[in-house]
Structures are given as structure tokens and as C-alpha cells.
Short mmCIF file of C-alpha atoms in Angstrom, two decimals:
data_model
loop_
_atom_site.label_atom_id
_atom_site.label_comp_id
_atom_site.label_asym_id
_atom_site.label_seq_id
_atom_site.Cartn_x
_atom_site.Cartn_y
_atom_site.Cartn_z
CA UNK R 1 24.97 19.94 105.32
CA UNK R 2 27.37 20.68 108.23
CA UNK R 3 28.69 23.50 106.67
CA UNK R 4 25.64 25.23 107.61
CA UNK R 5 26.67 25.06 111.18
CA UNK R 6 29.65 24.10 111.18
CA UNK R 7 31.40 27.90 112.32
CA UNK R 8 29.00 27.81 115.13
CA UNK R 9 29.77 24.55 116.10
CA UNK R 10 33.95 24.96 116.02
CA UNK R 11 33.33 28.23 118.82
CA UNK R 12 31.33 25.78 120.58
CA UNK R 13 33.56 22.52 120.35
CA UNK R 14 37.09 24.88 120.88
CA UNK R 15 35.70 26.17 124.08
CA UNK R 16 35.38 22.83 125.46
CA UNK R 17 31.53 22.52 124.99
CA UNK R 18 29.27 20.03 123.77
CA UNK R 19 26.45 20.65 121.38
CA UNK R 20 23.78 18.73 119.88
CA UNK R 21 23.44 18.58 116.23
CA UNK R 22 20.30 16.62 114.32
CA UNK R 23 21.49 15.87 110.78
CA UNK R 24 18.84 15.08 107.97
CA UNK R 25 19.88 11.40 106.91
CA UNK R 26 16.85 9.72 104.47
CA UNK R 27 13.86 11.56 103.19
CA UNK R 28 10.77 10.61 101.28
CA UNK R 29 8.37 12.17 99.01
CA UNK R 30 8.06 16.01 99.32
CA UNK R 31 10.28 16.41 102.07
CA UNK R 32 11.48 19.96 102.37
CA UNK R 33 15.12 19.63 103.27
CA UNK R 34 18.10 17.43 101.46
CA UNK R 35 20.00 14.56 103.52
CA UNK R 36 22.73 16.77 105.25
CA UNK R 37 21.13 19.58 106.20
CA UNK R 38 21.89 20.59 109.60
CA UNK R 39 20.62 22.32 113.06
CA UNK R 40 23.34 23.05 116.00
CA UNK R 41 21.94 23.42 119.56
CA UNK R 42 24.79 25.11 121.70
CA UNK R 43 24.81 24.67 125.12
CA UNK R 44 23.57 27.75 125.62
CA UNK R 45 20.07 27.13 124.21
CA UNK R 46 21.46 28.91 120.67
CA UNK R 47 20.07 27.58 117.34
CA UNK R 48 21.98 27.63 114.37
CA UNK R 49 20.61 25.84 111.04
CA UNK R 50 17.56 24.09 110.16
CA UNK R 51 16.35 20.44 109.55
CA UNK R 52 13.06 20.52 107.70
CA UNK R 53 12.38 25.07 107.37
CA UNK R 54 10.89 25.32 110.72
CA UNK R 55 8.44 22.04 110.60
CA UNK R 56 10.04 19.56 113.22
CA UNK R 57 12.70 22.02 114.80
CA UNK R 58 11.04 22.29 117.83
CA UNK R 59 11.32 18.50 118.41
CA UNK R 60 14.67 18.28 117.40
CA UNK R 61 15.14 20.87 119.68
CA UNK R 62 13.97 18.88 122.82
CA UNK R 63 16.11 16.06 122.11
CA UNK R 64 18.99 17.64 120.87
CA UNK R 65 19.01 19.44 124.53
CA UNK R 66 18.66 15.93 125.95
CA UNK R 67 21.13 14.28 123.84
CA UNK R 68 23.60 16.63 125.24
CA UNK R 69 23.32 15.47 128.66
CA UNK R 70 22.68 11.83 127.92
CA UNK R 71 25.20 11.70 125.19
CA UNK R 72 23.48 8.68 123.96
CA UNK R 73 22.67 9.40 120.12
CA UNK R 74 19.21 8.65 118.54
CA UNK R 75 17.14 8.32 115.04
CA UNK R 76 14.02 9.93 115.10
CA UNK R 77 11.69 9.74 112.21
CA UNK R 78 8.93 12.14 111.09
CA UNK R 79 6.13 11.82 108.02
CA UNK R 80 2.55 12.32 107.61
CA UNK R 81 1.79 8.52 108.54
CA UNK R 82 2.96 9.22 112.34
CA UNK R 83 0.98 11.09 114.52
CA UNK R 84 3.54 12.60 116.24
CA UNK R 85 4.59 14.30 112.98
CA UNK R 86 1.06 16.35 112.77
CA UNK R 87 2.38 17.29 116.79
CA UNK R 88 5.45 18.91 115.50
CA UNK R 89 4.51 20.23 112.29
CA UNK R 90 5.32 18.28 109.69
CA UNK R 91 2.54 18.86 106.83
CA UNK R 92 4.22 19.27 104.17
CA UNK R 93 3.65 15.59 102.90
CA UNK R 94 6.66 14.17 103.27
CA UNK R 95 9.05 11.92 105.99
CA UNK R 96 12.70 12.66 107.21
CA UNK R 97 14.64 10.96 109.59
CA UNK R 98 17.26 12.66 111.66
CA UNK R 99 20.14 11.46 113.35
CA UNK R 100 20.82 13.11 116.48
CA UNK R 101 23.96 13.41 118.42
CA UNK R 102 26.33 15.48 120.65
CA UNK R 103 29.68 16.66 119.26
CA UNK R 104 32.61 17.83 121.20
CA UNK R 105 36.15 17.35 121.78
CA UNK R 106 35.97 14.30 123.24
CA UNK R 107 33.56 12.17 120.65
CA UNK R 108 34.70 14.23 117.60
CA UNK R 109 38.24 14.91 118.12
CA UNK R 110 38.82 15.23 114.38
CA UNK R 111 36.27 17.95 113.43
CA UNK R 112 38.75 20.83 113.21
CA UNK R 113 40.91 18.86 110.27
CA UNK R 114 37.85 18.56 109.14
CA UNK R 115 36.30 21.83 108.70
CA UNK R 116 39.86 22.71 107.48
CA UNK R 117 39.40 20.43 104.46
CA UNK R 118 36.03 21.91 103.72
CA UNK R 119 37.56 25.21 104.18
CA UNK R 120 40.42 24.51 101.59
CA UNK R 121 38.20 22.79 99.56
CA UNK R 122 39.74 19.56 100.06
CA UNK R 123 37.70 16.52 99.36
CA UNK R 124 36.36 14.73 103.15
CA UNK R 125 33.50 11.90 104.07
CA UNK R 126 32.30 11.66 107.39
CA UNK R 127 30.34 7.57 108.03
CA UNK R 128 28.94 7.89 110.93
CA UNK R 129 26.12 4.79 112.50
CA UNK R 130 23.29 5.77 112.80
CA UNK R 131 21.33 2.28 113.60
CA UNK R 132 23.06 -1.03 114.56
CA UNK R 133 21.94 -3.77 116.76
CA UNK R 134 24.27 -3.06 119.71
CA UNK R 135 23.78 0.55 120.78
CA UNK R 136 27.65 0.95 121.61
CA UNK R 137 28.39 1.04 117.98
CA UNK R 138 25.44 4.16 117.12
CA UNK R 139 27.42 7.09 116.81
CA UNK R 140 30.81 5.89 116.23
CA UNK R 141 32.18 7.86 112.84
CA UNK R 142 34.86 7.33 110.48
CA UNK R 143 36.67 10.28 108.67
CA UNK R 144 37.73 9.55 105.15
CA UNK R 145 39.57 10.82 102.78
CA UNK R 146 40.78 9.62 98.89
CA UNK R 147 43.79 8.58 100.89
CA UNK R 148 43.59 8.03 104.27
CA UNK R 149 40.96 6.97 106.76
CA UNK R 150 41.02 7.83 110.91
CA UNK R 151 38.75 6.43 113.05
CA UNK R 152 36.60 3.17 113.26
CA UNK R 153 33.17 2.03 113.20
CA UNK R 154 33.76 -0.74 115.18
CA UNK R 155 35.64 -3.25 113.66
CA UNK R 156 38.49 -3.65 110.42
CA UNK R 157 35.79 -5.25 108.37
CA UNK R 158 33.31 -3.10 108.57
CA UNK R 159 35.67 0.13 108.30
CA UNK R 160 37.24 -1.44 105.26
CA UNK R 161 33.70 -1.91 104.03
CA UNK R 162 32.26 1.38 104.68
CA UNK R 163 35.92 3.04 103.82
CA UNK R 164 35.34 1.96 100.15
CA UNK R 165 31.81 2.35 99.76
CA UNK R 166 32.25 6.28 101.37
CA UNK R 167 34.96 7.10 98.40
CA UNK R 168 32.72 5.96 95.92
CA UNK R 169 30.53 8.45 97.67
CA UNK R 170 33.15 11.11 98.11
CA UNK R 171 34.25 11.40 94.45
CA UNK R 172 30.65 11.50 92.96
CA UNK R 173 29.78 14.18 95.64
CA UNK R 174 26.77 12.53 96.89
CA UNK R 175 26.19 11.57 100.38
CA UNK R 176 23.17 9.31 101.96
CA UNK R 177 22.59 6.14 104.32
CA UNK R 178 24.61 2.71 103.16
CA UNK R 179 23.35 -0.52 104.47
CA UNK R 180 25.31 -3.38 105.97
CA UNK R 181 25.02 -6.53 108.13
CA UNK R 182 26.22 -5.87 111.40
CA UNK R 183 29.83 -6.49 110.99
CA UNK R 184 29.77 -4.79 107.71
CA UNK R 185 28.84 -7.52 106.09
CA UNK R 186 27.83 -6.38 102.43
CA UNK R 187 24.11 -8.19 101.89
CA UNK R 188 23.54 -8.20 104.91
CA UNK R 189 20.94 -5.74 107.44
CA UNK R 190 21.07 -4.12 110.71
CA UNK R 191 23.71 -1.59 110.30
CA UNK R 192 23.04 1.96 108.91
CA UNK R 193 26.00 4.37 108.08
CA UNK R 194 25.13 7.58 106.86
CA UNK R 195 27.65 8.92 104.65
CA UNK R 196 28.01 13.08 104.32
CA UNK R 197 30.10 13.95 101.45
CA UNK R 198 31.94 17.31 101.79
CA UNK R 199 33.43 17.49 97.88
CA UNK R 200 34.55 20.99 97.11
CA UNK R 201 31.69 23.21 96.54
CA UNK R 202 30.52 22.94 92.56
CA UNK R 203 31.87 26.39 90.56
CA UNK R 204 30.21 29.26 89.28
CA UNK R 205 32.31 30.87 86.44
CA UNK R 206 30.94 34.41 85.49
CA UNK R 207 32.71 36.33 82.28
CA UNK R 208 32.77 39.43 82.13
CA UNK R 209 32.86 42.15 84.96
CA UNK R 210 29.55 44.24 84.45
CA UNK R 211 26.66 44.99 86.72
CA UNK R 212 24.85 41.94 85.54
CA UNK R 213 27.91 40.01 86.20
CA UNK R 214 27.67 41.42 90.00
CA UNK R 215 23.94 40.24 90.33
CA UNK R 216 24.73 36.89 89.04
CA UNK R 217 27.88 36.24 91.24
CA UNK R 218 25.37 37.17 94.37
CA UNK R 219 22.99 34.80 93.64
CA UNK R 220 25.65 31.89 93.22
CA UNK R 221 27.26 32.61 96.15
CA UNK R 222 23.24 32.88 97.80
CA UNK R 223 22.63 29.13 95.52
CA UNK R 224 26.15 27.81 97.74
CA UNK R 225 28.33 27.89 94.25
CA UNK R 226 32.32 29.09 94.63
CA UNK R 227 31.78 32.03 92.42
CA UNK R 228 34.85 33.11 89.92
CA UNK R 229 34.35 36.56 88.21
CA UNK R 230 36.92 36.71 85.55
CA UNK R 231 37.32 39.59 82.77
CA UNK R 232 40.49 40.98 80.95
CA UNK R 233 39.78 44.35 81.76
CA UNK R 234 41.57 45.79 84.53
CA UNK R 235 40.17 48.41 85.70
CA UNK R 236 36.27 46.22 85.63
CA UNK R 237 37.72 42.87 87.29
CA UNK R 238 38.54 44.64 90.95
CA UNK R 239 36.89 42.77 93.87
CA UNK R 240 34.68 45.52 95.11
CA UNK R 241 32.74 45.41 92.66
CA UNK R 242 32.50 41.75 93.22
CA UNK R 243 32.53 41.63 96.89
CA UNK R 244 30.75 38.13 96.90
CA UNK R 245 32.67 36.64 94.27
CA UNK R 246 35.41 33.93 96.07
CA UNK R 247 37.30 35.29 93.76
CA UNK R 248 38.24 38.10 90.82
CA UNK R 249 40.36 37.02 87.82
CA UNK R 250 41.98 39.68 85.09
CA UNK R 251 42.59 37.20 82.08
CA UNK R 252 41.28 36.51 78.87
CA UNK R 253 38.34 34.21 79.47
CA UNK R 254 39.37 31.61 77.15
CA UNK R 255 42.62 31.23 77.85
CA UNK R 256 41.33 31.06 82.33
CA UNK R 257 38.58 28.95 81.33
CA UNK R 258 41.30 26.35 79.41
CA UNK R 259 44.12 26.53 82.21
CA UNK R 260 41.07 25.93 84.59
CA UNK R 261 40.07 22.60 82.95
CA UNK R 262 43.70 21.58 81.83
CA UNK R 263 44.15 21.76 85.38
CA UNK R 264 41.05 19.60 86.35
CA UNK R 265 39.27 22.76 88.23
CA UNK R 266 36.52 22.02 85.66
CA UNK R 267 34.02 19.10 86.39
CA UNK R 268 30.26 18.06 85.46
CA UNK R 269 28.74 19.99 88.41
CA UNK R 270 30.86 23.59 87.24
CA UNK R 271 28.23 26.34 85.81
CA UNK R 272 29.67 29.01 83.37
CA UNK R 273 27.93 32.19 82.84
CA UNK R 274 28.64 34.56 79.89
CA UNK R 275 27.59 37.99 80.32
CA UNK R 276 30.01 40.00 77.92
CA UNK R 277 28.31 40.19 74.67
CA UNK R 278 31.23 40.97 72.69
CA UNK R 279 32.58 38.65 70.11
CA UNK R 280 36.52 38.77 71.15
CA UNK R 281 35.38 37.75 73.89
CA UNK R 282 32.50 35.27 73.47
CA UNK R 283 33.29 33.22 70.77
CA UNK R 284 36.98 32.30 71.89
CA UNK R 285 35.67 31.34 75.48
CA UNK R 286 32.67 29.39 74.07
CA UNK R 287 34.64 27.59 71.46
CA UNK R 288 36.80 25.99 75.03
CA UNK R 289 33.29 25.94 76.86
CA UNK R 290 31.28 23.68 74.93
CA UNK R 291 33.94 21.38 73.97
CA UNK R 292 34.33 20.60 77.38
CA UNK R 293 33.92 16.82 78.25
CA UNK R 294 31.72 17.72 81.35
CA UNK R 295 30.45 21.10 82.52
CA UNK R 296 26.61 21.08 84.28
CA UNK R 297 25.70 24.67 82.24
CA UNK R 298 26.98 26.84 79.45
CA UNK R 299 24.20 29.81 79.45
CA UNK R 300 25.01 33.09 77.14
CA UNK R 301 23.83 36.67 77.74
CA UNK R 302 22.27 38.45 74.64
CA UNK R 303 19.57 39.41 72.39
CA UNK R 304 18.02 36.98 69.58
CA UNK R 305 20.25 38.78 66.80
CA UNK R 306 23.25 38.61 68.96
CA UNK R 307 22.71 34.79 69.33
CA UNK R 308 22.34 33.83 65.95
CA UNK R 309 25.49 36.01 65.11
CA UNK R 310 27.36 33.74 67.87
CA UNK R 311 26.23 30.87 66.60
CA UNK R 312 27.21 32.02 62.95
CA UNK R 313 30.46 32.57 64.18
CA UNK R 314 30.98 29.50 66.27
CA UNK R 315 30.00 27.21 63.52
CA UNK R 316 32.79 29.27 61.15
CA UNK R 317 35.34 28.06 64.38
CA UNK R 318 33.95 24.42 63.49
CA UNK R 319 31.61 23.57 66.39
CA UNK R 320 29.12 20.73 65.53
CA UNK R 321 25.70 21.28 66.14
CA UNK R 322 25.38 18.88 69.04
CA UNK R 323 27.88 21.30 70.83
CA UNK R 324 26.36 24.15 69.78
CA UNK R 325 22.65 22.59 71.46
CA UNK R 326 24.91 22.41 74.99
CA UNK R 327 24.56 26.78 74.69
CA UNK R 328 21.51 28.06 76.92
CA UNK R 329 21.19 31.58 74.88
CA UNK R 330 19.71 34.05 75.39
CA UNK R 331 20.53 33.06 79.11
CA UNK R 332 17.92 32.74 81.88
CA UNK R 333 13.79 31.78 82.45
CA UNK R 334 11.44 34.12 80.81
CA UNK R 335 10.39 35.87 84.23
CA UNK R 336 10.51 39.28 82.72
CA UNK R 337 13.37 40.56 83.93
CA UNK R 338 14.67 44.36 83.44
CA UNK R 339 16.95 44.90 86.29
CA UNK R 340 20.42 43.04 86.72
CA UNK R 341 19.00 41.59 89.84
CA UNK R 342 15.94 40.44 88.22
CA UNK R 343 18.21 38.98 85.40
CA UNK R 344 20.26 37.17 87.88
CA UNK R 345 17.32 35.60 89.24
CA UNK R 346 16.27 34.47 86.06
CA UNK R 347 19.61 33.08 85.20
CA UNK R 348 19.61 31.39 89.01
CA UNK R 349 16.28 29.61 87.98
CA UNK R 350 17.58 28.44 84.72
CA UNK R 351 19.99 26.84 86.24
CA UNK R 352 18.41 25.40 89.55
CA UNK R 353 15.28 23.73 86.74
CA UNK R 354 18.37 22.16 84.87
CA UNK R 355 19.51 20.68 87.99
CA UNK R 356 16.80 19.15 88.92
CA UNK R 357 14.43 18.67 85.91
CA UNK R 358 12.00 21.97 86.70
CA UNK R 359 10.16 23.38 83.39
CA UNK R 360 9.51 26.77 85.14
CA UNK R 361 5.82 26.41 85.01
CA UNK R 362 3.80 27.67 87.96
CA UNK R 363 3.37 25.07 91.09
CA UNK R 364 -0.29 26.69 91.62
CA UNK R 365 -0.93 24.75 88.13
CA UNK R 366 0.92 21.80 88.26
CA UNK R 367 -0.22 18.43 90.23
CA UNK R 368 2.14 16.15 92.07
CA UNK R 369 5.86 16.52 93.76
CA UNK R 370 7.21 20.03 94.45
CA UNK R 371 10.46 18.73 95.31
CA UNK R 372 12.01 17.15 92.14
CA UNK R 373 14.52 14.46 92.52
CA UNK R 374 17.23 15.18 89.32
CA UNK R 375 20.73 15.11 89.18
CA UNK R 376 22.57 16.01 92.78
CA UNK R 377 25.27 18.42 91.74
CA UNK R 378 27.15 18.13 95.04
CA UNK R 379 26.11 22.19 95.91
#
């Protein structure tokens, strides 16, 4: 999404520039990047971000130079079915469309509040037309918030039409293109408003502060996750040894994990990783863990016999089995793995196949898709 540019674009929008930025709103089929993701052309020629993994950059790259002299946004689409799509690149069997604008100051006067809500992790849509039958309206954006709104589309029915629609949006964490009539007219056609949801990113909770634990919190922070280490040990739970880690807590995991979700920190996108393997630890934490009302993961680090002594001991503590069958133990995809980091990455691919419906198979023997279309955890 923006975030992906978004430091490069405050430099250039604080100095008084103007940059172009294509946005990913609608794909289809195998397309190989998600609606939001971003590419920043400063006015310098600098690229920052990516649209599609290097198939239709260079177009985007031509316009996104000319939108920022014209200053007159445009949609372009790209799929297999268009022959200017095999011109650019884009073989990789699927169609994206991508809005195209110029940001600055002037036309975006808001975007420092909002990378400061991103940045504290405060909840922020930005609707922004991207199609509409009179060309002044293309481009105009709305910012909203679960409270407020600034900014209009055009006119008070269609902001308080969009304005409702985009918090519906906002607090499911999804974003994509709503359709209206032109005055925001609810069955109607003509106007597109793509919404991009900025929720807080989803969590990553890792117990216990051991070298597997390190590996792990890497590859959440790599997967986009805000990555809490948290261990009662002292002396483990410092943060350079978890220099990626947003941040390192010294508690007993149980009791964190419960103030987390008494608190509502906890939601149905939040992964929790247990890597401690030691009974006062593990069973208090999971006992909290899987009777939570909506967490995305619960995965467990240890061997067979370890496992059926937790669940032993979690079923003394009165767990049902239909919580115990929300535990992913032993933890991670059967890749192999001997190393931390290759145990990460097995734990990373556990959970990336539950989020979108992967099996782990090869691709070189499966037909169909590559790009799955499961849950959207907000990430």
C-alpha cells in the first residue's frame, strides 16, 4: 500500500515537490501485486515501490512523469487481453488497473496527519475517484477516520455515501474500489472510489526470547507484522537481541498475552508464536491463547512427545477439544528445517498458507491460480 512509499513521498511532498504515485486499485486472476500496492516517481526521476514486481513499471513510469506536469490523474488498465500489456510486460496472466496521480502540498494537504496515523497505528481510509463522468471530480479524495471525515468528493451526498461505506472498510481492514452513481447514488454507475484502508498493522506475538524466537521476529517484521517478543526472563528479553522486534516485553506470557486482549490489542488478524517449550510457560499462555474469541494463528514449538505432553496438560486445565484443534504443533511446514532461520521460514509459510488457503505443495505440480484469494488479514 502507501506505506511502501510513503517516507519517500513525505521528503518529497515537505520540500514543496510534486510526485507521481500509480496505486494498484482492482486486479484479476493471477495478478502479481494486491490493490494498494504502490510506486512513487519523485521529481527527480527516483523510483520508490512497485506496482506489479517489475512487469508494467516502466509504463507507469512514463505516465507517472507526465502526470506530474499535467496534473490531470488517469486509470490505466493492463491484462493479457490488451496488447499493450504484452508491450510492457505483463505475462504473468493476469489484469491490474492503476490509478495514477500527482501528490503534493497543494492536492494532498492532509498526507502528513496521515502518515502520522499510520505511524501511531491509528486507524485512517483514504476514498479517492478514480473514474466519474465529469473529469473535475477524478482525483478528488476524502480522508476518514472512525470519527471524523476532511475533505470531499464532490458533493454532501456522495461524501456521506462513501464516508459510511469507507468505515465499513476501515474496521474490517480491507480496502478496494466501491461503486456509485454519479452523485453517490447507491445502485447507481459511473463513479469509482477506491478505498485504501490503513488499519494498524496485524500483530505478531513471539514467546519466549531464544534464537529461534530472533529468526521468527525477522521474518514477521520481513511478512509486514508489528512483531512483540515477550519472555519473563530478564536478562533473554533485551532488544538487541531482537533488534527487529517493534518491541521487547519482560512479563509472564500469560498474564501479557491476557492484559493484551483485555485491552482489545488482540484481534482475528493477530498471530502468536510459541517458541519456549517449557511447561510454566506454555501451558498457562496457551490456556489464554486458544480461548481467545478471535486470533488468525496459535502455532507451538516442539517435538511430537512434547506436544502430546501439552496437550495432556491442557486438557487437565479443561480445554475442549475444539480449542485444543485451534493449536498448530509442532509449529511450521515440513521444509526440513535445522537452522533457526530455516525454522522461521517454515513457521512464516505456515502461516502465509493459513492466510490464504495454500497446502504447501509444490507450484511446479499443481495446475491453476498461483495467487490464492483467502482471507485478507489487513498485513
Amino acid at each position: 500500500m502507501m506505506r511502501d512509499v510513503l517516507k519517500d513521498l513525505l521528503t518529497v511532498w515537505r520540500a514543496g515537490g510534486t510526485a507521481g504515485v500509480g496505486t494498484v486499485v482492482c486486479t484479476y486472476r493471477s495478478a502479481p501485486r494486491l490493490p494498494g500496492a504502490s510506486m512513487m516517481v519523485a521529481p527527480n526521476g527516483a523510483v520508490t515501490g512497485s506496482v506489479s514486481g517489475g512487469c508494467v513499471e516502466g509504463a507507469v513510469y512514463e505516465t507517472a512523469t507526465e502526470v506530474i506536469e499535467s496534473g490531470v490523474p488517469v486509470l490505466e488498465k493492463y491484462g493479457v487481453t490488451d496488447d499493450d500489456a504484452f508491450a510492457v510486460g505483463l505475462t504473468c496472466g493476469g489484469t491490474i488497473e492503476v490509478f495514477i496521480e500527482s501528490v503534493s502540498r497543494q492536492n494532498f494537504g492532509s498526507l502528513e496527519s496521515v502518515a502520522a496515523d499510520i505511524e501511531e497505528h491509528r486507524p485512517v481510509a483514504v476514498a479517492t475517484v478514480i473514474a466519474h463522468p465529469d473529469p473535475s471530480w477524478v482525483g478528488r479524495r476524502l480522508v476518514i477516520r472512525p470519527d471524523t471525515a476532511d475533505g470531499s468528493i464532490g458533493s454532501a451526498r456522495a461524501d456521506a455515501a462513501v464516508i459510511d461505506d469507507a468505515r465499513g472498510l476501515l474496521a474490517a481492514g480491507r480496502t478496494e474500489v466501491l461503486t456509485y452513481g454519479p452523485d453517490g447514488e447507491r445502485r447507481g454507475e459511473g463513479m469509482r472510489v477506491f478505498v485504501a484502508s490503513y488499519a494498524p498493522r496485524a500483530r505478531m506475538l513471539v514467546f519466549g526470547a531464544i534464537d529461534f524466537a530472533a529468526a521468527v521476529a525477522r521474518q514477521g517484521s520481513f511478512l509486514g507484522y508489528r512483531v512483540t517478543v515477550c519472555d519473563a526472563r530478564e536478562v533473554f528479553a533485551t532488544p538487541s537481541r531482537f533488534p527487529t522486534a517493534d518491541e521487547v516485553v519482560i512479563d509472564w506470557p500469560h498474564r501479557y498475552l491476557a492484559a493484551q486482549a483485555e485491552g482489545g490489542e488482540i484481534d482475528s488478524r493477530t498471530v502468536i508464536c510459541l517458541l519456549t517449550h517449557d511447561p510454566k510457560f506454555d501451558v498457562p499462555l496457551l490456556e489464554v491463547a486458544l480461548r481467545l474469541p478471535a486470533v488468525a494463528f496459535v502455532g507451538a514449538m516442539g517435538s511430537r512427545r512434547t506436544h502430546q505432553n501439552r496437550l495432556e496438560r491442557l486438557r487437565a486445565a479443561g480445554l475442549t477439544d475444539t480449542e485444543l484443534a485451534r493449536l498448530a504443533s509442532p509449529i511450521g511446514l515440513d521444509l526440513g528445517a535445522r537452522t533457526p532461520e530455516e525454522t522461521a521460514v517454515s513457521i512464516a509459510a505456515e502461516i502465509i498458507a493459513m492466510r490464504w488457503g495454500g497446502e504447501g505443495t509444490s507450484l511446479s505440480g499443481l495446475d491453476g491460480p498461483i495467487h490464492r484469494r483467502g482471507s485478507d488479514l489487513g498485513i
